[in-house]
PDB file of C-alpha atoms and ligand atoms in Angstrom:
ATOM      1  CA  MET A   1       0.000   0.000   0.000  1.00  0.00           C
ATOM      2  CA  LYS A   2       1.247   3.463  -0.881  1.00  0.00           C
ATOM      3  CA  HIS A   3       1.690   5.902   1.978  1.00  0.00           C
ATOM      4  CA  ILE A   4       0.828   9.391   0.858  1.00  0.00           C
ATOM      5  CA  GLY A   5       1.483  12.397   3.073  1.00  0.00           C
ATOM      6  CA  ILE A   6      -0.844  15.398   2.754  1.00  0.00           C
ATOM      7  CA  ALA A   7       0.744  18.638   3.986  1.00  0.00           C
ATOM      8  CA  VAL A   8      -1.993  20.965   5.255  1.00  0.00           C
ATOM      9  CA  THR A   9      -2.449  23.967   7.474  1.00  0.00           C
ATOM     10  CA  ASP A  10      -6.099  23.180   8.244  1.00  0.00           C
ATOM     11  CA  SER A  11      -6.987  19.486   8.104  1.00  0.00           C
ATOM     12  CA  GLN A  12     -10.698  20.380   7.895  1.00  0.00           C
ATOM     13  CA  ASP A  13     -10.532  22.565   4.788  1.00  0.00           C
ATOM     14  CA  TRP A  14     -12.434  21.236   1.765  1.00  0.00           C
ATOM     15  CA  THR A  15      -9.355  20.462  -0.343  1.00  0.00           C
ATOM     16  CA  ALA A  16      -7.477  18.749   2.501  1.00  0.00           C
ATOM     17  CA  ARG A  17     -10.470  16.510   3.195  1.00  0.00           C
ATOM     18  CA  ALA A  18     -11.029  15.785  -0.506  1.00  0.00           C
ATOM     19  CA  LEU A  19      -7.368  14.807  -0.931  1.00  0.00           C
ATOM     20  CA  TYR A  20      -7.698  12.464   2.062  1.00  0.00           C
ATOM     21  CA  GLU A  21     -10.800  10.849   0.547  1.00  0.00           C
ATOM     22  CA  ALA A  22      -9.219  10.585  -2.898  1.00  0.00           C
ATOM     23  CA  VAL A  23      -6.085   8.863  -1.561  1.00  0.00           C
ATOM     24  CA  THR A  24      -8.225   6.422   0.432  1.00  0.00           C
ATOM     25  CA  ARG A  25     -10.480   5.662  -2.541  1.00  0.00           C
ATOM     26  CA  ALA A  26      -7.438   5.099  -4.748  1.00  0.00           C
ATOM     27  CA  GLY A  27      -6.269   2.378  -2.339  1.00  0.00           C
ATOM     28  CA  GLY A  28      -3.562   4.449  -0.651  1.00  0.00           C
ATOM     29  CA  SER A  29      -2.952   5.222   2.981  1.00  0.00           C
ATOM     30  CA  PRO A  30      -3.132   8.976   3.683  1.00  0.00           C
ATOM     31  CA  PHE A  31      -1.176  10.722   6.424  1.00  0.00           C
ATOM     32  CA  VAL A  32      -2.264  14.293   7.091  1.00  0.00           C
ATOM     33  CA  PHE A  33       0.297  16.550   8.759  1.00  0.00           C
ATOM     34  CA  ARG A  34       1.272  20.194   9.136  1.00  0.00           C
ATOM     35  CA  LEU A  35       4.702  21.251   7.951  1.00  0.00           C
ATOM     36  CA  HIS A  36       4.685  23.443  11.077  1.00  0.00           C
ATOM     37  CA  ASP A  37       4.827  20.228  13.131  1.00  0.00           C
ATOM     38  CA  VAL A  38       7.855  18.688  11.419  1.00  0.00           C
ATOM     39  CA  THR A  39      10.962  18.299  13.573  1.00  0.00           C
ATOM     40  CA  THR A  40      14.351  17.829  11.923  1.00  0.00           C
ATOM     41  CA  ARG A  41      16.618  15.842  14.250  1.00  0.00           C
ATOM     42  CA  MET A  42      20.255  16.110  13.293  1.00  0.00           C
ATOM     43  CA  LEU A  43      21.604  14.052  16.173  1.00  0.00           C
ATOM     44  CA  GLY A  44      23.925  11.588  14.509  1.00  0.00           C
ATOM     45  CA  GLU A  45      21.716  10.316  11.674  1.00  0.00           C
ATOM     46  CA  THR A  46      19.325  12.979  10.341  1.00  0.00           C
ATOM     47  CA  GLU A  47      15.626  12.235  10.789  1.00  0.00           C
ATOM     48  CA  LEU A  48      12.514  14.199   9.871  1.00  0.00           C
ATOM     49  CA  VAL A  49       9.556  13.384  12.089  1.00  0.00           C
ATOM     50  CA  ALA A  50       6.052  14.670  12.742  1.00  0.00           C
ATOM     51  CA  GLY A  51       4.770  13.254  16.011  1.00  0.00           C
ATOM     52  CA  ASP A  52       5.646   9.561  15.871  1.00  0.00           C
ATOM     53  CA  MET A  53       5.643   9.499  12.040  1.00  0.00           C
ATOM     54  CA  ASP A  54       8.993   8.973  10.356  1.00  0.00           C
ATOM     55  CA  PHE A  55       8.907  10.439   6.844  1.00  0.00           C
ATOM     56  CA  ARG A  56      10.997   7.569   5.494  1.00  0.00           C
ATOM     57  CA  SER A  57       7.788   5.503   5.486  1.00  0.00           C
ATOM     58  CA  LEU A  58       6.115   7.849   2.964  1.00  0.00           C
ATOM     59  CA  ASP A  59       6.113   7.343  -0.811  1.00  0.00           C
ATOM     60  CA  ALA A  60       4.933  10.835  -1.688  1.00  0.00           C
ATOM     61  CA  VAL A  61       3.678  14.083  -0.197  1.00  0.00           C
ATOM     62  CA  ILE A  62       0.893  16.143  -1.738  1.00  0.00           C
ATOM     63  CA  VAL A  63       1.230  19.750  -0.656  1.00  0.00           C
ATOM     64  CA  ARG A  64      -2.155  21.324   0.024  1.00  0.00           C
ATOM     65  CA  ASP A  65      -0.719  24.309   1.854  1.00  0.00           C
ATOM     66  CA  VAL A  66       2.629  25.467   3.186  1.00  0.00           C
ATOM     67  CA  GLY A  67       1.175  28.243   5.336  1.00  0.00           C
ATOM     68  CA  GLY A  68       2.303  31.797   4.930  1.00  0.00           C
ATOM     69  CA  GLY A  69       1.220  35.359   4.942  1.00  0.00           C
ATOM     70  CA  GLY A  70       2.310  35.956   8.513  1.00  0.00           C
ATOM     71  CA  ASP A  71       5.506  37.458   9.840  1.00  0.00           C
ATOM     72  CA  ASP A  72       7.260  34.140  10.311  1.00  0.00           C
ATOM     73  CA  THR A  73       9.838  34.485   7.535  1.00  0.00           C
ATOM     74  CA  GLU A  74      12.113  31.902   9.156  1.00  0.00           C
ATOM     75  CA  GLY A  75       9.257  29.489   9.790  1.00  0.00           C
ATOM     76  CA  MET A  76       8.199  29.775   6.159  1.00  0.00           C
ATOM     77  CA  SER A  77      11.754  29.255   4.968  1.00  0.00           C
ATOM     78  CA  TYR A  78      12.072  26.180   7.226  1.00  0.00           C
ATOM     79  CA  ARG A  79       8.837  24.653   5.902  1.00  0.00           C
ATOM     80  CA  PHE A  80      10.045  25.024   2.315  1.00  0.00           C
ATOM     81  CA  ASP A  81      13.413  23.578   3.235  1.00  0.00           C
ATOM     82  CA  VAL A  82      11.676  20.578   4.827  1.00  0.00           C
ATOM     83  CA  LEU A  83       9.919  19.931   1.494  1.00  0.00           C
ATOM     84  CA  CYS A  84      13.239  20.244  -0.341  1.00  0.00           C
ATOM     85  CA  ASN A  85      14.923  17.843   2.104  1.00  0.00           C
ATOM     86  CA  LEU A  86      12.119  15.281   1.809  1.00  0.00           C
ATOM     87  CA  ASP A  87      12.477  15.559  -1.956  1.00  0.00           C
ATOM     88  CA  GLU A  88      16.230  15.051  -1.609  1.00  0.00           C
ATOM     89  CA  GLN A  89      15.530  11.911   0.462  1.00  0.00           C
ATOM     90  CA  GLY A  90      13.642  10.448  -2.490  1.00  0.00           C
ATOM     91  CA  ILE A  91      10.046  11.226  -1.489  1.00  0.00           C
ATOM     92  CA  LYS A  92       7.969  12.479  -4.414  1.00  0.00           C
ATOM     93  CA  ILE A  93       6.731  15.993  -3.563  1.00  0.00           C
ATOM     94  CA  VAL A  94       3.756  17.374  -5.521  1.00  0.00           C
ATOM     95  CA  ASN A  95       3.872  20.218  -6.333  1.00  0.00           C
ATOM     96  CA  PRO A  96       7.666  20.279  -6.360  1.00  0.00           C
ATOM     97  CA  PRO A  97       8.863  22.821  -3.761  1.00  0.00           C
ATOM     98  CA  LEU A  98      10.563  24.980  -6.380  1.00  0.00           C
ATOM     99  CA  ALA A  99       7.319  25.192  -8.377  1.00  0.00           C
ATOM    100  CA  ILE A 100       5.364  26.253  -5.275  1.00  0.00           C
ATOM    101  CA  GLN A 101       7.950  28.920  -4.598  1.00  0.00           C
ATOM    102  CA  THR A 102       8.064  30.170  -8.193  1.00  0.00           C
ATOM    103  CA  ALA A 103       4.278  30.300  -8.473  1.00  0.00           C
ATOM    104  CA  ALA A 104       4.039  32.231  -5.199  1.00  0.00           C
ATOM    105  CA  ASN A 105       6.476  34.808  -6.561  1.00  0.00           C
ATOM    106  CA  LYS A 106       4.602  37.107  -8.969  1.00  0.00           C
ATOM    107  CA  HIS A 107       7.804  38.699 -10.212  1.00  0.00           C
ATOM    108  CA  MET A 108       9.400  35.397 -11.195  1.00  0.00           C
ATOM    109  CA  SER A 109       6.190  33.996 -12.671  1.00  0.00           C
ATOM    110  CA  SER A 110       5.581  37.086 -14.818  1.00  0.00           C
ATOM    111  CA  TYR A 111       9.210  36.940 -15.948  1.00  0.00           C
ATOM    112  CA  LEU A 112       8.851  33.291 -16.953  1.00  0.00           C
ATOM    113  CA  PHE A 113       5.534  33.864 -18.778  1.00  0.00           C
ATOM    114  CA  LYS A 114       7.167  36.613 -20.854  1.00  0.00           C
ATOM    115  CA  GLN A 115      10.282  34.514 -21.463  1.00  0.00           C
ATOM    116  CA  GLN A 116       8.079  31.660 -22.709  1.00  0.00           C
ATOM    117  CA  GLY A 117       6.206  34.020 -25.038  1.00  0.00           C
ATOM    118  CA  LEU A 118       2.935  33.451 -23.144  1.00  0.00           C
ATOM    119  CA  SER A 119       0.339  36.196 -23.186  1.00  0.00           C
ATOM    120  CA  THR A 120       0.420  38.136 -19.891  1.00  0.00           C
ATOM    121  CA  PRO A 121      -0.210  41.827 -19.118  1.00  0.00           C
ATOM    122  CA  ASP A 122       2.688  44.255 -19.382  1.00  0.00           C
ATOM    123  CA  THR A 123       4.327  44.523 -15.993  1.00  0.00           C
ATOM    124  CA  ILE A 124       7.136  46.520 -14.454  1.00  0.00           C
ATOM    125  CA  LEU A 125       9.122  45.991 -11.251  1.00  0.00           C
ATOM    126  CA  THR A 126      10.987  48.976  -9.953  1.00  0.00           C
ATOM    127  CA  SER A 127      12.098  50.706  -6.784  1.00  0.00           C
ATOM    128  CA  ASP A 128      12.282  54.034  -8.605  1.00  0.00           C
ATOM    129  CA  PHE A 129       9.237  56.229  -8.047  1.00  0.00           C
ATOM    130  CA  ASP A 130       9.740  58.343 -11.212  1.00  0.00           C
ATOM    131  CA  THR A 131       9.991  55.247 -13.406  1.00  0.00           C
ATOM    132  CA  ALA A 132       6.737  53.967 -11.926  1.00  0.00           C
ATOM    133  CA  VAL A 133       4.961  57.301 -12.427  1.00  0.00           C
ATOM    134  CA  ASN A 134       6.078  57.529 -16.068  1.00  0.00           C
ATOM    135  CA  VAL A 135       4.783  54.031 -16.828  1.00  0.00           C
ATOM    136  CA  LEU A 136       1.530  54.754 -15.022  1.00  0.00           C
ATOM    137  CA  ARG A 137       1.084  57.934 -17.088  1.00  0.00           C
ATOM    138  CA  GLU A 138       1.587  55.904 -20.270  1.00  0.00           C
ATOM    139  CA  TRP A 139      -0.836  53.133 -19.245  1.00  0.00           C
ATOM    140  CA  GLY A 140      -3.467  55.328 -17.599  1.00  0.00           C
ATOM    141  CA  ARG A 141      -4.498  52.592 -15.203  1.00  0.00           C
ATOM    142  CA  ALA A 142      -2.506  49.902 -13.403  1.00  0.00           C
ATOM    143  CA  VAL A 143      -2.678  47.342 -10.613  1.00  0.00           C
ATOM    144  CA  ILE A 144      -0.122  47.186  -7.818  1.00  0.00           C
ATOM    145  CA  LYS A 145       0.317  43.818  -6.187  1.00  0.00           C
ATOM    146  CA  PRO A 146       2.509  42.395  -3.431  1.00  0.00           C
ATOM    147  CA  ILE A 147       5.073  40.082  -5.049  1.00  0.00           C
ATOM    148  CA  PHE A 148       4.100  37.334  -2.576  1.00  0.00           C
ATOM    149  CA  GLY A 149       0.413  38.271  -2.362  1.00  0.00           C
ATOM    150  CA  PHE A 150      -2.596  35.953  -2.428  1.00  0.00           C
ATOM    151  CA  LYS A 151      -6.417  35.890  -2.131  1.00  0.00           C
ATOM    152  CA  GLY A 152      -6.682  39.308  -3.755  1.00  0.00           C
ATOM    153  CA  LEU A 153      -5.264  40.948  -0.622  1.00  0.00           C
ATOM    154  CA  ASP A 154      -3.468  44.301  -0.730  1.00  0.00           C
ATOM    155  CA  ILE A 155      -4.087  44.668  -4.490  1.00  0.00           C
ATOM    156  CA  HIS A 156      -4.925  48.201  -5.634  1.00  0.00           C
ATOM    157  CA  CYS A 157      -5.921  49.936  -8.809  1.00  0.00           C
ATOM    158  CA  VAL A 158      -3.934  53.116  -9.476  1.00  0.00           C
ATOM    159  CA  VAL A 159      -4.356  55.892 -12.027  1.00  0.00           C
ATOM    160  CA  ASP A 160      -2.388  58.996 -12.975  1.00  0.00           C
ATOM    161  CA  ASP A 161      -3.479  61.178 -10.030  1.00  0.00           C
ATOM    162  CA  GLU A 162      -2.141  62.469  -6.708  1.00  0.00           C
ATOM    163  CA  SER A 163      -3.750  59.921  -4.381  1.00  0.00           C
ATOM    164  CA  SER A 164      -2.373  57.072  -6.519  1.00  0.00           C
ATOM    165  CA  LYS A 165       1.100  58.596  -6.285  1.00  0.00           C
ATOM    166  CA  ILE A 166       0.803  58.639  -2.491  1.00  0.00           C
ATOM    167  CA  ARG A 167      -0.197  54.983  -2.642  1.00  0.00           C
ATOM    168  CA  LEU A 168       2.876  54.186  -4.742  1.00  0.00           C
ATOM    169  CA  ILE A 169       5.144  55.976  -2.270  1.00  0.00           C
ATOM    170  CA  LYS A 170       3.600  54.156   0.706  1.00  0.00           C
ATOM    171  CA  HIS A 171       3.870  50.798  -1.072  1.00  0.00           C
ATOM    172  CA  LEU A 172       7.523  51.512  -1.905  1.00  0.00           C
ATOM    173  CA  GLU A 173       8.327  52.534   1.666  1.00  0.00           C
ATOM    174  CA  ARG A 174       6.702  49.421   3.075  1.00  0.00           C
ATOM    175  CA  ARG A 175       7.844  46.831   0.532  1.00  0.00           C
ATOM    176  CA  GLY A 176      10.947  48.289  -1.099  1.00  0.00           C
ATOM    177  CA  VAL A 177       9.822  47.457  -4.641  1.00  0.00           C
ATOM    178  CA  LEU A 178       6.764  47.958  -6.799  1.00  0.00           C
ATOM    179  CA  TYR A 179       5.087  45.328  -8.961  1.00  0.00           C
ATOM    180  CA  LEU A 180       2.995  47.406 -11.326  1.00  0.00           C
ATOM    181  CA  GLN A 181       0.842  45.707 -13.964  1.00  0.00           C
ATOM    182  CA  GLN A 182      -1.239  47.223 -16.721  1.00  0.00           C
ATOM    183  CA  TYR A 183      -4.934  47.083 -15.806  1.00  0.00           C
ATOM    184  CA  ILE A 184      -6.825  44.862 -18.264  1.00  0.00           C
ATOM    185  CA  PRO A 185     -10.430  45.985 -18.868  1.00  0.00           C
ATOM    186  CA  ASN A 186     -12.529  42.813 -18.551  1.00  0.00           C
ATOM    187  CA  PRO A 187     -16.144  41.610 -18.348  1.00  0.00           C
ATOM    188  CA  GLY A 188     -16.205  41.745 -14.513  1.00  0.00           C
ATOM    189  CA  ARG A 189     -14.914  38.226 -14.113  1.00  0.00           C
ATOM    190  CA  ASP A 190     -11.738  36.211 -14.491  1.00  0.00           C
ATOM    191  CA  ILE A 191     -11.139  32.536 -15.273  1.00  0.00           C
ATOM    192  CA  ARG A 192      -9.597  30.020 -12.878  1.00  0.00           C
ATOM    193  CA  VAL A 193      -8.342  26.981 -14.802  1.00  0.00           C
ATOM    194  CA  PHE A 194      -7.262  23.747 -13.117  1.00  0.00           C
ATOM    195  CA  VAL A 195      -4.368  21.915 -14.699  1.00  0.00           C
ATOM    196  CA  VAL A 196      -3.099  18.498 -13.629  1.00  0.00           C
ATOM    197  CA  ASP A 197      -0.129  16.907 -15.364  1.00  0.00           C
ATOM    198  CA  GLY A 198      -0.434  18.945 -18.554  1.00  0.00           C
ATOM    199  CA  GLN A 199      -4.206  18.442 -18.895  1.00  0.00           C
ATOM    200  CA  VAL A 200      -7.042  20.765 -17.979  1.00  0.00           C
ATOM    201  CA  SER A 201      -9.493  19.259 -15.460  1.00  0.00           C
ATOM    202  CA  GLY A 202     -11.946  22.146 -15.787  1.00  0.00           C
ATOM    203  CA  ALA A 203     -12.408  25.874 -15.367  1.00  0.00           C
ATOM    204  CA  ILE A 204     -14.642  28.350 -13.592  1.00  0.00           C
ATOM    205  CA  TYR A 205     -15.510  31.968 -14.120  1.00  0.00           C
ATOM    206  CA  ARG A 206     -15.173  33.997 -10.965  1.00  0.00           C
ATOM    207  CA  ASN A 207     -17.666  36.868 -11.002  1.00  0.00           C
ATOM    208  CA  ALA A 208     -16.713  39.733  -8.700  1.00  0.00           C
ATOM    209  CA  LEU A 209     -19.202  41.249  -6.277  1.00  0.00           C
ATOM    210  CA  PRO A 210     -21.018  44.296  -7.685  1.00  0.00           C
ATOM    211  CA  GLY A 211     -18.734  47.316  -7.477  1.00  0.00           C
ATOM    212  CA  SER A 212     -15.587  45.221  -7.110  1.00  0.00           C
ATOM    213  CA  TRP A 213     -12.944  44.412  -9.744  1.00  0.00           C
ATOM    214  CA  ILE A 214     -11.246  41.709  -7.665  1.00  0.00           C
ATOM    215  CA  ASN A 215     -12.661  38.307  -8.575  1.00  0.00           C
ATOM    216  CA  ASN A 216     -11.111  36.029  -5.940  1.00  0.00           C
ATOM    217  CA  LEU A 217     -13.654  33.740  -4.271  1.00  0.00           C
ATOM    218  CA  SER A 218     -12.208  34.764  -0.901  1.00  0.00           C
ATOM    219  CA  GLN A 219     -13.211  38.353  -1.795  1.00  0.00           C
ATOM    220  CA  GLY A 220     -16.808  37.372  -2.469  1.00  0.00           C
ATOM    221  CA  GLY A 221     -16.422  36.317  -6.127  1.00  0.00           C
ATOM    222  CA  ALA A 222     -18.932  33.686  -7.280  1.00  0.00           C
ATOM    223  CA  PRO A 223     -17.810  30.517  -9.131  1.00  0.00           C
ATOM    224  CA  ARG A 224     -19.641  29.601 -12.355  1.00  0.00           C
ATOM    225  CA  HIS A 225     -19.023  26.920 -14.961  1.00  0.00           C
ATOM    226  CA  CYS A 226     -16.672  28.074 -17.720  1.00  0.00           C
ATOM    227  CA  PRO A 227     -16.610  26.164 -21.013  1.00  0.00           C
ATOM    228  CA  LEU A 228     -13.130  25.162 -22.160  1.00  0.00           C
ATOM    229  CA  SER A 229     -11.574  26.370 -25.394  1.00  0.00           C
ATOM    230  CA  PRO A 230      -8.256  25.496 -27.066  1.00  0.00           C
ATOM    231  CA  GLU A 231      -6.994  28.992 -26.151  1.00  0.00           C
ATOM    232  CA  ILE A 232      -7.821  28.516 -22.451  1.00  0.00           C
ATOM    233  CA  GLU A 233      -6.239  25.060 -22.393  1.00  0.00           C
ATOM    234  CA  GLU A 234      -3.077  26.082 -24.206  1.00  0.00           C
ATOM    235  CA  LEU A 235      -2.478  29.176 -22.101  1.00  0.00           C
ATOM    236  CA  ALA A 236      -3.237  27.481 -18.773  1.00  0.00           C
ATOM    237  CA  CYS A 237      -1.023  24.481 -19.531  1.00  0.00           C
ATOM    238  CA  GLY A 238       1.751  26.801 -20.729  1.00  0.00           C
ATOM    239  CA  ALA A 239       1.522  28.829 -17.513  1.00  0.00           C
ATOM    240  CA  ALA A 240       1.661  25.725 -15.285  1.00  0.00           C
ATOM    241  CA  ARG A 241       4.628  24.410 -17.278  1.00  0.00           C
ATOM    242  CA  ALA A 242       6.439  27.758 -17.093  1.00  0.00           C
ATOM    243  CA  VAL A 243       6.567  27.605 -13.277  1.00  0.00           C
ATOM    244  CA  GLY A 244       7.167  23.833 -13.172  1.00  0.00           C
ATOM    245  CA  ALA A 245       3.832  22.998 -11.508  1.00  0.00           C
ATOM    246  CA  VAL A 246       2.348  19.502 -11.824  1.00  0.00           C
ATOM    247  CA  TYR A 247      -1.032  20.786 -10.704  1.00  0.00           C
ATOM    248  CA  ALA A 248      -2.099  24.388 -10.739  1.00  0.00           C
ATOM    249  CA  GLY A 249      -4.898  26.883 -10.528  1.00  0.00           C
ATOM    250  CA  VAL A 250      -4.177  29.344 -13.312  1.00  0.00           C
ATOM    251  CA  ASP A 251      -5.832  32.773 -13.283  1.00  0.00           C
ATOM    252  CA  LEU A 252      -6.633  34.163 -16.743  1.00  0.00           C
ATOM    253  CA  ILE A 253      -8.249  37.466 -17.649  1.00  0.00           C
ATOM    254  CA  GLU A 254     -10.324  38.177 -20.755  1.00  0.00           C
ATOM    255  CA  GLY A 255      -8.995  41.383 -22.245  1.00  0.00           C
ATOM    256  CA  GLU A 256     -10.126  43.123 -25.416  1.00  0.00           C
ATOM    257  CA  GLU A 257      -7.289  41.443 -27.318  1.00  0.00           C
ATOM    258  CA  GLY A 258      -7.841  37.979 -25.899  1.00  0.00           C
ATOM    259  CA  LEU A 259      -6.803  36.031 -22.852  1.00  0.00           C
ATOM    260  CA  SER A 260      -3.777  36.698 -20.710  1.00  0.00           C
ATOM    261  CA  ILE A 261      -2.263  35.024 -17.665  1.00  0.00           C
ATOM    262  CA  LEU A 262      -2.446  36.807 -14.316  1.00  0.00           C
ATOM    263  CA  GLU A 263      -0.803  34.195 -12.147  1.00  0.00           C
ATOM    264  CA  VAL A 264      -0.410  30.539 -11.243  1.00  0.00           C
ATOM    265  CA  ASN A 265      -1.413  29.161  -7.866  1.00  0.00           C
ATOM    266  CA  GLY A 266       0.740  26.228  -6.817  1.00  0.00           C
ATOM    267  CA  THR A 267      -1.515  25.247  -3.891  1.00  0.00           C
ATOM    268  CA  PRO A 268      -5.034  26.048  -5.149  1.00  0.00           C
ATOM    269  CA  SER A 269      -8.303  25.226  -3.412  1.00  0.00           C
ATOM    270  CA  GLY A 270     -10.499  22.730  -5.266  1.00  0.00           C
ATOM    271  CA  ARG A 271     -13.701  23.822  -3.557  1.00  0.00           C
ATOM    272  CA  GLY A 272     -15.004  26.453  -6.011  1.00  0.00           C
ATOM    273  CA  ILE A 273     -14.858  24.223  -9.082  1.00  0.00           C
ATOM    274  CA  PHE A 274     -16.406  21.333  -7.163  1.00  0.00           C
ATOM    275  CA  GLU A 275     -19.321  23.479  -6.024  1.00  0.00           C
ATOM    276  CA  ALA A 276     -19.872  25.107  -9.432  1.00  0.00           C
ATOM    277  CA  CYS A 277     -19.180  22.175 -11.769  1.00  0.00           C
ATOM    278  CA  ASP A 278     -19.027  19.000  -9.665  1.00  0.00           C
ATOM    279  CA  ILE A 279     -15.425  18.480 -10.803  1.00  0.00           C
ATOM    280  CA  ASP A 280     -13.161  17.096  -8.075  1.00  0.00           C
ATOM    281  CA  VAL A 281      -9.607  18.063  -9.073  1.00  0.00           C
ATOM    282  CA  THR A 282      -8.160  16.219  -6.068  1.00  0.00           C
ATOM    283  CA  VAL A 283      -9.070  12.931  -7.780  1.00  0.00           C
ATOM    284  CA  ASP A 284      -6.881  13.899 -10.757  1.00  0.00           C
ATOM    285  CA  ILE A 285      -4.036  15.012  -8.489  1.00  0.00           C
ATOM    286  CA  VAL A 286      -4.127  11.761  -6.520  1.00  0.00           C
ATOM    287  CA  ARG A 287      -4.344   9.663  -9.698  1.00  0.00           C
ATOM    288  CA  TYR A 288      -1.197  11.389 -10.953  1.00  0.00           C
ATOM    289  CA  VAL A 289       0.700  10.962  -7.668  1.00  0.00           C
ATOM    290  CA  MET A 290      -0.279   7.283  -7.207  1.00  0.00           C
ATOM    291  CA  GLY A 291       0.749   6.604 -10.817  1.00  0.00           C
ATOM    292  CA  GLU A 292       4.134   8.221 -10.236  1.00  0.00           C
ATOM    293  CA  VAL A 293       4.968   6.189  -7.138  1.00  0.00           C
ATOM    294  CA  ASP A 294       3.573   2.922  -8.539  1.00  0.00           C
ATOM    295  CA  GLY A 295       6.177   0.202  -8.891  1.00  0.00           C
TER     296      GLY A 295
HETATM  297  N1  ADP B 301      -3.831  43.339 -14.486  1.00  0.00           N
HETATM  298  C1  ADP B 301      -5.074  43.177 -14.024  1.00  0.00           C
HETATM  299  N2  ADP B 301      -6.142  43.717 -14.660  1.00  0.00           N
HETATM  300  C2  ADP B 301      -7.400  43.566 -14.186  1.00  0.00           C
HETATM  301  N3  ADP B 301      -7.695  42.862 -13.077  1.00  0.00           N
HETATM  302  C3  ADP B 301      -6.678  42.291 -12.381  1.00  0.00           C
HETATM  303  C4  ADP B 301      -5.325  42.421 -12.827  1.00  0.00           C
HETATM  304  N4  ADP B 301      -4.528  41.761 -11.961  1.00  0.00           N
HETATM  305  C5  ADP B 301      -5.337  41.236 -11.024  1.00  0.00           C
HETATM  306  N5  ADP B 301      -6.638  41.542 -11.270  1.00  0.00           N
HETATM  307  C6  ADP B 301      -7.777  41.110 -10.445  1.00  0.00           C
HETATM  308  O1  ADP B 301      -7.315  40.878  -9.136  1.00  0.00           O
HETATM  309  C7  ADP B 301      -7.456  39.491  -8.785  1.00  0.00           C
HETATM  310  C8  ADP B 301      -6.259  39.024  -7.970  1.00  0.00           C
HETATM  311  O2  ADP B 301      -5.078  39.120  -8.747  1.00  0.00           O
HETATM  312  P1  ADP B 301      -3.999  37.979  -8.796  1.00  0.00           P
HETATM  313  O3  ADP B 301      -2.881  38.447  -9.645  1.00  0.00           O
HETATM  314  O4  ADP B 301      -4.630  36.691  -9.168  1.00  0.00           O
HETATM  315  O5  ADP B 301      -3.454  37.926  -7.268  1.00  0.00           O
HETATM  316  P2  ADP B 301      -3.830  37.000  -6.006  1.00  0.00           P
HETATM  317  O6  ADP B 301      -2.622  36.166  -5.779  1.00  0.00           O
HETATM  318  O7  ADP B 301      -4.063  37.948  -4.875  1.00  0.00           O
HETATM  319  O8  ADP B 301      -5.025  36.174  -6.373  1.00  0.00           O
HETATM  320  C9  ADP B 301      -7.576  38.764 -10.109  1.00  0.00           C
HETATM  321  O9  ADP B 301      -8.251  37.556  -9.948  1.00  0.00           O
HETATM  322  C10 ADP B 301      -8.345  39.786 -10.949  1.00  0.00           C
HETATM  323  O10 ADP B 301      -9.708  39.730 -10.595  1.00  0.00           O
HETATM  324 MG1   MG B 302      -5.209  34.957  -8.076  1.00  0.00          MG
END
């Protein structure tokens, strides 16, 4: 029997529970743990343990969530390093730690999308206020995002006016660098596409609340079935590949000139697409992982 670890922050969240069910139904033995609870014992022989579980008994780990967003920079760094060390010890880690890190980093992901020739909005990173203001004047409207942001938090629309300039200055003072992206006029929704192993499992529209331009479900966006098209599939698979993700939630936006990639989520929730379309992406993820560790 295959022993599959599931790294969570909240064992009761929909995706964590669905992964547990999917591993069980696929004939595997799931072990749910928090990376926060992993101890690395370097006392003679090195051992990684969580409670009385020795990681050497695991065949693979599916990463639901690493946990972040707080002030624990060292804790976060340790949890990533644990994934890297488990990988180094021969345990299959999905998503690979480097892919999770790259996807979480909006600067590096945007860079890779452009390098791969994938359609993505024009974006500039700079610590120079005048450079930012000049680009903003040219674009008219832009979005500033934290490089390691998520759930639509701390994202702001800026235009060529005084209060936006104050916002830029404050953002620069607090974060040291600006990620400024051209605002893409859109139909009040974006598209979240789920990719597993180079194939699209399904997609949802996320319709923002009235008066809002941020479509994240955690910001009140509503999930609706989105029909697939070759353009959606090609772009989403290209985005997942660009960051090295085996499974991904890819955010696309429908601009006047077609689709473009906003970002890739390396630890996406499967709840919205299950509720809107009855598609359980965790089944596809588990099928991939069990296939990889088979024999
Ligand atoms: N360049 C943009 N133009 C228009 N809307 C955007 C743009 N960038 C982000 N948004 C909106 O903000 C939401 C969050 O942006 P995203 O880059 O996915 O960051 P997060 O990691 O916080 O989800 C998107 O789902 C979309 O609704
Ligand atoms: Mg997003």
